[in-house]
XYZ file of C-alpha atoms in Angstrom:
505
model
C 155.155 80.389 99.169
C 153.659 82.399 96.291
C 151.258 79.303 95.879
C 149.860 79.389 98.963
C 149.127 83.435 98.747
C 147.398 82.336 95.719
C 145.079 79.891 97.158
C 144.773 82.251 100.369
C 143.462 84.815 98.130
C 141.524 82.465 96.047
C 139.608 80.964 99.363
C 139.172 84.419 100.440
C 137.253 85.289 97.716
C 133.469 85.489 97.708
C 133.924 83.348 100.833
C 132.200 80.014 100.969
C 130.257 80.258 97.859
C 131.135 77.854 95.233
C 133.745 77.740 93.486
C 131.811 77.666 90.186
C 130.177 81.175 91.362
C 133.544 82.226 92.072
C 134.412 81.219 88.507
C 131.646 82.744 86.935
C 132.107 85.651 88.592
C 135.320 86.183 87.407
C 135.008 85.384 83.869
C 132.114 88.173 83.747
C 134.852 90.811 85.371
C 137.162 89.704 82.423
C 134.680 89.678 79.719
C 133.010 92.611 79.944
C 135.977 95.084 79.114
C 136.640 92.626 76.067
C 132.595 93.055 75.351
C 133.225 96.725 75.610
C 135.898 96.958 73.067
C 134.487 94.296 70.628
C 130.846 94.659 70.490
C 130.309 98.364 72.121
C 128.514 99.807 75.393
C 124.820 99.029 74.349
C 124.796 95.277 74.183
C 127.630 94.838 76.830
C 124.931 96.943 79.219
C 122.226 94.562 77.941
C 125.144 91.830 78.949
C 125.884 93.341 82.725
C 122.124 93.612 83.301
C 122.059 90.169 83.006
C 124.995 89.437 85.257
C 123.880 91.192 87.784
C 120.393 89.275 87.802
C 122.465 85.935 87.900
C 123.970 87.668 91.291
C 120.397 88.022 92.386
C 119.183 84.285 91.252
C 121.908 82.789 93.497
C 121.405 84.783 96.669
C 121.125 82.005 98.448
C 124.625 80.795 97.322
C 126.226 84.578 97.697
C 124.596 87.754 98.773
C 124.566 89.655 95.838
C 126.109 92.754 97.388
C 130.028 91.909 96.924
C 129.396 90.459 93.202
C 127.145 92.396 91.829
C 129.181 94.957 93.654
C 132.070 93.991 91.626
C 130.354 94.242 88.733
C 128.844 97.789 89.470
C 132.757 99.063 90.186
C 134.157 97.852 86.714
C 131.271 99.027 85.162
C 131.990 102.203 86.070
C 135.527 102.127 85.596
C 135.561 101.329 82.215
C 132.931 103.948 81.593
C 130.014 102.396 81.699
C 128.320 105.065 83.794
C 130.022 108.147 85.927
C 130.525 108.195 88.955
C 127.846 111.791 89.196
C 125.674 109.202 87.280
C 125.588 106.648 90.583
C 125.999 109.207 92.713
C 122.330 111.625 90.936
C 120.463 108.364 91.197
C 121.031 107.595 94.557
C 120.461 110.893 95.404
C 117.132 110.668 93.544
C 116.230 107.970 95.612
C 117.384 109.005 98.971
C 113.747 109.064 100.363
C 113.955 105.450 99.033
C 117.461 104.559 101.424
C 116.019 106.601 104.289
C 113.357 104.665 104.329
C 115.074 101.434 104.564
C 117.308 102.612 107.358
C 114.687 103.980 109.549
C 111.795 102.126 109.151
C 112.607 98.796 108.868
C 114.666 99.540 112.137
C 111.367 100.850 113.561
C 109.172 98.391 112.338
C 111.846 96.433 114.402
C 110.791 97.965 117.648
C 107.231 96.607 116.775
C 108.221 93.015 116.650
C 106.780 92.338 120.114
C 103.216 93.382 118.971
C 103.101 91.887 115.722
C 103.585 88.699 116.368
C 101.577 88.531 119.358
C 98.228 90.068 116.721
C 99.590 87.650 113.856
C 100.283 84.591 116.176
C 96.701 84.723 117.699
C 95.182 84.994 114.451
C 97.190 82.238 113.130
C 96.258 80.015 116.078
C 92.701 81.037 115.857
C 92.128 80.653 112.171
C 92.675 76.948 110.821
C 91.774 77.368 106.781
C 94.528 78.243 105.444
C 92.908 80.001 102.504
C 91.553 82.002 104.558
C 94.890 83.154 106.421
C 96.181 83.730 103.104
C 93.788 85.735 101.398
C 94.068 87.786 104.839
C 97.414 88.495 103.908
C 97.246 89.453 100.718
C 94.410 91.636 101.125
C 95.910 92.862 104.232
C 99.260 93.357 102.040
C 96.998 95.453 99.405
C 95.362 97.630 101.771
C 98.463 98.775 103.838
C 99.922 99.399 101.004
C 97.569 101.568 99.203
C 97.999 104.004 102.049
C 101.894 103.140 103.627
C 104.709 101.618 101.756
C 105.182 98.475 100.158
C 108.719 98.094 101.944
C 107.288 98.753 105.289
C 104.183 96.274 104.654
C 107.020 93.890 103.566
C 109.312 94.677 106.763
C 106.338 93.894 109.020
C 105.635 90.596 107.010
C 109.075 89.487 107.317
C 109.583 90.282 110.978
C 106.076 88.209 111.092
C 107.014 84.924 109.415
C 110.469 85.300 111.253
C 108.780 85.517 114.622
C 106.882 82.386 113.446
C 109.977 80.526 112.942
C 111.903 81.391 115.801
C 108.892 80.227 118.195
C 109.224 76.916 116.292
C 112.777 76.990 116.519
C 113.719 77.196 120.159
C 110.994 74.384 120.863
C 113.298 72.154 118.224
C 116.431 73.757 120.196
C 114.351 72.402 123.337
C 114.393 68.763 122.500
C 118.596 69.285 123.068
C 119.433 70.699 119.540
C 121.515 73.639 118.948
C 120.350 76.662 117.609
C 122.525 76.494 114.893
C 122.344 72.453 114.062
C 119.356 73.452 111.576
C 120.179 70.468 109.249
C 119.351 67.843 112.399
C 116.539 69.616 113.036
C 115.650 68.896 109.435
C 117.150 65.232 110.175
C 114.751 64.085 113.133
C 111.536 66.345 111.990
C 111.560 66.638 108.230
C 107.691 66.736 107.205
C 107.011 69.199 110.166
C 110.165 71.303 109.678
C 109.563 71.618 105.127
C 105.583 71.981 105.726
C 106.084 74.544 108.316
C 108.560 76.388 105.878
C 106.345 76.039 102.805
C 103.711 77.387 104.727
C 105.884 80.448 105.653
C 107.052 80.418 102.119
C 103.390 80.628 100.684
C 102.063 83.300 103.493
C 105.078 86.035 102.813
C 104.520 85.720 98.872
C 100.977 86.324 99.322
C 101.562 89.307 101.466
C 103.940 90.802 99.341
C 101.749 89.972 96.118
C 99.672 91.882 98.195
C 101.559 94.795 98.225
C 101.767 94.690 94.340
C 97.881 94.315 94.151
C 97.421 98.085 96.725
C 100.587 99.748 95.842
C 99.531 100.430 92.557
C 95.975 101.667 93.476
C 96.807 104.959 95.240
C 99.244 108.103 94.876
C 101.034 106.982 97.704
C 101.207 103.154 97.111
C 104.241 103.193 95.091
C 107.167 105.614 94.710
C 106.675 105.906 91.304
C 102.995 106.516 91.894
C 103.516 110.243 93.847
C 106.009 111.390 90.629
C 103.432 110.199 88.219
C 100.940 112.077 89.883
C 102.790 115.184 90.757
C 104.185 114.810 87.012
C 100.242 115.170 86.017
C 98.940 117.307 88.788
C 96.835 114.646 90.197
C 95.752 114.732 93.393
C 95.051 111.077 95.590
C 91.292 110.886 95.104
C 91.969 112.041 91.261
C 94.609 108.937 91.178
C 92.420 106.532 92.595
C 89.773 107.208 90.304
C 91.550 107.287 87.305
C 93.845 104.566 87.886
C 90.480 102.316 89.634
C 89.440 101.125 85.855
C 92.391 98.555 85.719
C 93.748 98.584 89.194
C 90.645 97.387 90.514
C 90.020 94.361 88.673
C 93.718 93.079 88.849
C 92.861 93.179 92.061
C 89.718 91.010 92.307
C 91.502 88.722 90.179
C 94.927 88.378 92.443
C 92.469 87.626 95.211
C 90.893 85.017 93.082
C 94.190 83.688 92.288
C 95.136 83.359 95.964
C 92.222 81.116 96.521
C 93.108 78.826 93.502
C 96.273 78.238 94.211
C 95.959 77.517 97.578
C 92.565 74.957 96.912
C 94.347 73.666 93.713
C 97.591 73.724 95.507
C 99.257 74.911 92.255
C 102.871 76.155 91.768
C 103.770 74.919 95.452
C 101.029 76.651 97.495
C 98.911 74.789 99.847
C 100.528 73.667 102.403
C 99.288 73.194 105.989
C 100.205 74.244 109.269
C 101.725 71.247 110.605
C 99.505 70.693 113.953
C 102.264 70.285 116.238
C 103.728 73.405 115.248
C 100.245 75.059 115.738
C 100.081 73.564 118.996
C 103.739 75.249 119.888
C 102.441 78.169 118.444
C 99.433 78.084 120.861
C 101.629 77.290 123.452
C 103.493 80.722 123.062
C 100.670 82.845 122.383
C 99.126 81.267 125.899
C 102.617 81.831 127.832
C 103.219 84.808 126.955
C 99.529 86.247 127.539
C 99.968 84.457 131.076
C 103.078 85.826 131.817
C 102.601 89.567 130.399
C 103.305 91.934 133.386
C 102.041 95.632 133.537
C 105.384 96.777 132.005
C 104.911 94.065 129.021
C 100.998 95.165 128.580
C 102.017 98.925 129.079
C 104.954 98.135 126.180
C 102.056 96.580 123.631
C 100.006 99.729 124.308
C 102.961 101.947 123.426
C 103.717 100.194 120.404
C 99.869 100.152 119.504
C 99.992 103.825 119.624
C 103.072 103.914 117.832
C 101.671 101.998 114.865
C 98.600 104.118 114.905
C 100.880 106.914 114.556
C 102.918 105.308 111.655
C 99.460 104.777 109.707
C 97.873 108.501 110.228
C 101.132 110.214 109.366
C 101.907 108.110 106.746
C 98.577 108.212 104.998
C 98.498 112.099 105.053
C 102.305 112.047 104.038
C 103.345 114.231 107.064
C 106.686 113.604 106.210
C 109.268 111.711 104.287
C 108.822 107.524 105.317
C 112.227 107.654 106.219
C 111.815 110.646 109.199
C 108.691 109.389 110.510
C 110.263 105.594 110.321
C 112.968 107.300 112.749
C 110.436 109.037 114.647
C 108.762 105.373 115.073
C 112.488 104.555 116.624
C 113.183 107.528 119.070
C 109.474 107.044 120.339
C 109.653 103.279 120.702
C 112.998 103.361 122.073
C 112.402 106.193 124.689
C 109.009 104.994 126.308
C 109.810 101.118 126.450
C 113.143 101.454 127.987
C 115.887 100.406 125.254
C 118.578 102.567 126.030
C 122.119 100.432 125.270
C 123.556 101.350 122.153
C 124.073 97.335 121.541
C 119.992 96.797 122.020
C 119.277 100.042 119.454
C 122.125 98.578 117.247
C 120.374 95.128 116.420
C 117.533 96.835 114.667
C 119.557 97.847 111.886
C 121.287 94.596 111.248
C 118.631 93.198 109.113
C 118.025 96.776 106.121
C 121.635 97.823 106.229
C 122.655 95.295 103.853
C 119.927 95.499 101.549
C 120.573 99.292 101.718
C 124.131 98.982 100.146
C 122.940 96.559 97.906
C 120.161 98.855 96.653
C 122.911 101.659 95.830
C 124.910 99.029 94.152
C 121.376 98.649 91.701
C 121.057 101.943 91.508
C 124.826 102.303 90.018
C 123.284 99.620 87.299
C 120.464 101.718 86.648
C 122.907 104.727 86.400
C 124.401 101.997 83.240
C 121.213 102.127 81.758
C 120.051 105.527 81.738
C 123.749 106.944 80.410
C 123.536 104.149 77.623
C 120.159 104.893 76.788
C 119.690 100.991 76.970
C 115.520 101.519 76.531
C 115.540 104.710 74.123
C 114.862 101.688 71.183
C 111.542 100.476 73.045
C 110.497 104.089 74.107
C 110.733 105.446 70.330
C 108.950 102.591 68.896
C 105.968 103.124 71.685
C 105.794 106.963 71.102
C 105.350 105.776 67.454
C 102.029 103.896 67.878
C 98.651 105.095 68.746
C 95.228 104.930 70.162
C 94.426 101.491 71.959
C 97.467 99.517 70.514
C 99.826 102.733 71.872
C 98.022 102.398 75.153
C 98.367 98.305 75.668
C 102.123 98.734 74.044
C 102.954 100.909 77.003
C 101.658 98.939 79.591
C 103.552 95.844 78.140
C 106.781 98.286 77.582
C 106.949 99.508 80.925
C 105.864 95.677 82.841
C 108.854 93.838 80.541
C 111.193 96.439 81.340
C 110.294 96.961 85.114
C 110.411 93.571 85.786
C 114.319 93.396 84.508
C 115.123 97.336 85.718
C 114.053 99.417 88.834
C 110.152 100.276 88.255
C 110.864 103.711 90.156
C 113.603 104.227 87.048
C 111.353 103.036 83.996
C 108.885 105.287 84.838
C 110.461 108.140 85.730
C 112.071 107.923 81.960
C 108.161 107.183 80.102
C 107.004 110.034 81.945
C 109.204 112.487 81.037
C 109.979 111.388 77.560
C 105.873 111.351 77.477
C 105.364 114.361 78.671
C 108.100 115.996 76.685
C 106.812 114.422 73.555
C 103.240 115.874 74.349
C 104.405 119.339 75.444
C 106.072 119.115 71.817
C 103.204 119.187 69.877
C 104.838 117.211 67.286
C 103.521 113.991 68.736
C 99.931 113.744 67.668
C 99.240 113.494 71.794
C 96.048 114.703 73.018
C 95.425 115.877 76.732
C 92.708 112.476 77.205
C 95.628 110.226 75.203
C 98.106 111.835 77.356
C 96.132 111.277 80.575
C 95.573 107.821 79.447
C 99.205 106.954 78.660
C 100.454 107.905 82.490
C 97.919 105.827 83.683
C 99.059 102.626 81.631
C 103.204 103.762 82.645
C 101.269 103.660 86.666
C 99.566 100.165 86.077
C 102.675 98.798 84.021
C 105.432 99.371 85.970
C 103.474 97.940 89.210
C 101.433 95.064 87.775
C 103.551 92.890 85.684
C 106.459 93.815 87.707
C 105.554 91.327 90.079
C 107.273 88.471 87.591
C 110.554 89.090 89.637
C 112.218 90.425 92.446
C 114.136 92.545 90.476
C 110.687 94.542 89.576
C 109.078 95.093 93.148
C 111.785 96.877 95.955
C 109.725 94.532 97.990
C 110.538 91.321 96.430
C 113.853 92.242 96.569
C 113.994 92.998 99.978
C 112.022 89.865 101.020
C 114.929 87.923 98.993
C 117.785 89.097 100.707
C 116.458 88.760 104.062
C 117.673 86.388 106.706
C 114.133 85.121 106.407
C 114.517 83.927 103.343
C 117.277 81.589 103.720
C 115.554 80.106 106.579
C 112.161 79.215 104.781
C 114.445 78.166 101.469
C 112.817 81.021 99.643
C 115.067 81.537 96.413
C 115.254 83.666 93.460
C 113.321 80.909 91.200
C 111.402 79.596 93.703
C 110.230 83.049 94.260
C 109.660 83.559 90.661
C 107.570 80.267 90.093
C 105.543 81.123 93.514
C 105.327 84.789 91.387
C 104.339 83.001 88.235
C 100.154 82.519 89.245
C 99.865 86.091 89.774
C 102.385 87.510 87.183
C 100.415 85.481 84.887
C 96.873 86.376 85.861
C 97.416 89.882 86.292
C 99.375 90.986 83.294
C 96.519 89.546 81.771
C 93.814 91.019 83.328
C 95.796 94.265 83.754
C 96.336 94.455 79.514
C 92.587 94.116 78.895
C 91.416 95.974 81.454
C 93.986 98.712 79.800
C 92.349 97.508 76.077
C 89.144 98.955 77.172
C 90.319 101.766 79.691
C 89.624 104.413 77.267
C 85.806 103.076 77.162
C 85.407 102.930 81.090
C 87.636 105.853 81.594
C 84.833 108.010 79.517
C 81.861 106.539 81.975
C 83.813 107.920 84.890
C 85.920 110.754 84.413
């Protein structure tokens, strides 16, 4: 009897992941109070950072939410962090979960037009290097003036559309909706094409929101307290930031058209043509069969969007209360009115939401260890051009293991405490100079994993993601191109920043 609770409990745990996950899982629950005890808090942190990126690399096997939840609880039980620790940095970041909430719910409500604007332009435009440097300079220039999770949301609930189409003509030929492995059976070439292609469109887009996040004071989270840290207004921050920001971008949209010609690091493939044809199809029935109440819907929602740009643009209010004003005025002027209907459009950021506390209570590890107080002292020590390029590299290495919002928040503050010091050797034009290269580096190399960019993250746990096979390393290795060519560019444009900086400023 007591056998069979056992193996109850033991199939009941983690679910249907495998049973070496479950395993592994385990032995990090047990080790890391041994760690604790044997080898101290600062490399055991180092250790649990680590862990919780393996949760993230096998998303597809487990959402990282119960095990890296796991992981976040003993960490704090063993004291680790506080519980006021997890608690200040969500807090911090509230704007950060209200945003998820709301807006990706509204951007929900928006479905109907987006696909019908992305489908016809997909239908319509054949190269695909040209569709995808579309969407990663579309990516960049939402972003510079909305925010990189809502650009992503509206990607995702793009390719998604894309898929479904696809998928109920499959589900037409007699297959269930859920029999995706026949599908994959009787139309393989279509069916992996068609998902590579999804797989290389939604990584340029959110490249793209890398490549304009960065660029403005509203781009990025960490952007606005950078700037209000320094008392820069947007134009200010767009000028000053414009001497490395705007040739990583040139060069990511250079990248996106070698890839794609070269077909390097699995970009380049095609639409399949059947699929555009059912594609076509759909965009064709559903322009013949719109009725007054569907065109008077895509108006609404047109307006709505319009509304989501202007007030987001001029910051009229936090993302998250305008992304629920996008919900009551979608919701009241097209007619969903069922709790049920209202309920779906929170299905897909909910998750992700709890997960995002759960990093946040490893980011409350770091910050009460003091697990990059080493790197920070030995960049404060440096100067001139090699202080500048060591802080770019700093904040890029550590942003693409940490939360980027996190690392900078700590360079700025130690900076500016360090300058307001006097004992630092910092001048005002060094100082300036320094904020910029925290800006550029916690946004730019970033991009080497989903743990850097919100985005990424988000774009890995959706239910997209699973669908199009889009995994932790094959998002990495469809990251590598652009982590690659923009670090670099990024580190010399900040070599000679303090030269071009002089010619404009």
């Amino acid at each position: 009897m007591i056998s069979t609770y056992i193996k109850g409990f033991a199939n009941n745990f983690l679910g249907h992941a495998p049973n070496y996950y479950k395993m592994t899982i385990l032995f990090f629950l047990i080790l890391n109070p041994l760690l604790l005890f044997v080898v101290g808090p600062f490399i055991t942190g180092w250790i649990l950072i680590l862990e919780f990126i393996f949760t993230l690399a096998m998303a597809l096997k487990c959402y990282p939410l119960p095990a890296g939840g796991l992981l976040a609880i003993e960490a704090v039980c063993i004291g680790m962090a506080s519980p006021k620790s997890v608690y200040d940095e969500a807090l911090h970041n509230f704007p950060v979960i209200l945003l998820l909430i709301f807006m990706v719910a509204g951007i929900y409500f928006m479905k109907d037009l987006l696909q019908y604007i992305f489908t016809k332009m997909i239908v319509k435009i054949r190269s695909k290097t040209t569709i995808s440097v579309l969407f990663c300079f579309m990516g960049a220039f939402l972003s510079a003036f909305l925010d990189a999770l809502t650009v992503t949301a509206v990607i995702i609930a793009v390719a998604y559309g894309f898929y479904n189409v696809y998928h109920r003509f499959e589900s037409s030929r007699k297959l269930s909706s859920h029999q995706d492995d026949l599908m994959e059976t009787q139309h393989p070439t279509n069916l992996e094409n068609f998902r590579g292609y999804l797989r290389n469109i939604v990584m340029h887009g959110a490249v793209g929101t890398a490549l304009g996040g960065v660029c403005t004071l509203v781009g990025e989270p960490q952007n606005l307290l950078i700037g209000h840290e320094m008392g820069w207004h947007f134009a200010e921050f767009f000028i000053r930031v414009a001497p490395i920001s705007m040739p990583v971008l040139f060069i990511g949209l250079a990248t996106t058209i070698i890839v794609e010609k070269m077909k390097w690091f699995s970009y380049g493939f095609a639409l399949p043509e059947e699929v555009r044809a059912v594609l076509l199809e759909e965009a064709e029935l559903i322009e013949k069969n719109l009725q007054v109440k569907d065109k008077a819907k895509l108006i609404i929602q047109s307006i709505t969007a319009l509304w989501l740009i202007i007030s987001l643009a001029f910051h009229l209010a936090e993302v998250g209360i305008i992304g629920l004003s996008i919900i009551i005025l979608l919701t009241s002027l097209n007619g969903v009115s069922e709790e049920h209907q209202i309920g779906h459009a929170f299905t897909e950021a909910l998750p992700f939401t709890a997960l995002l506390v759960v990093f946040f209570a490893i980011v409350a590890v770091i910050h009460d260890l003091h697990l990059f107080a080493p790197v920070i002292h030995f960049v404060l020590s440096l100067s001139g051009k090699i202080q500048l390029v060591a802080y770019y590299l700093a904040n890029g290495i550590l942003s693409a293991i940490s939360d980027n919002v996190f690392v900078a928040t700590v360079y700025i503050s130690e900076t500016k405490k360090a300058f307001l010091s006097g004992t630092s050797g910092l001048t005002a034009e060094q100082f300036n100079m320094l904020a910029v290269a925290i800006n550029t580096g916690t946004n730019i190399p970033s991009v080497a994993t989903p743990n850097g960019q919100a985005a990424f993250l988000f774009l890995l746990t959706s239910s997209l993601a699973p669908l199009i096979r889009l995994s932790y390393g094959k998002m990495v290795w469809l990251a590598l191109p652009y982590t690659i060519s923009m670090t670099l560019t990024g580190l010399i444009a900040t070599w000679f920043y303090p030269i071009v900086a002089s010619w404009i400023m």
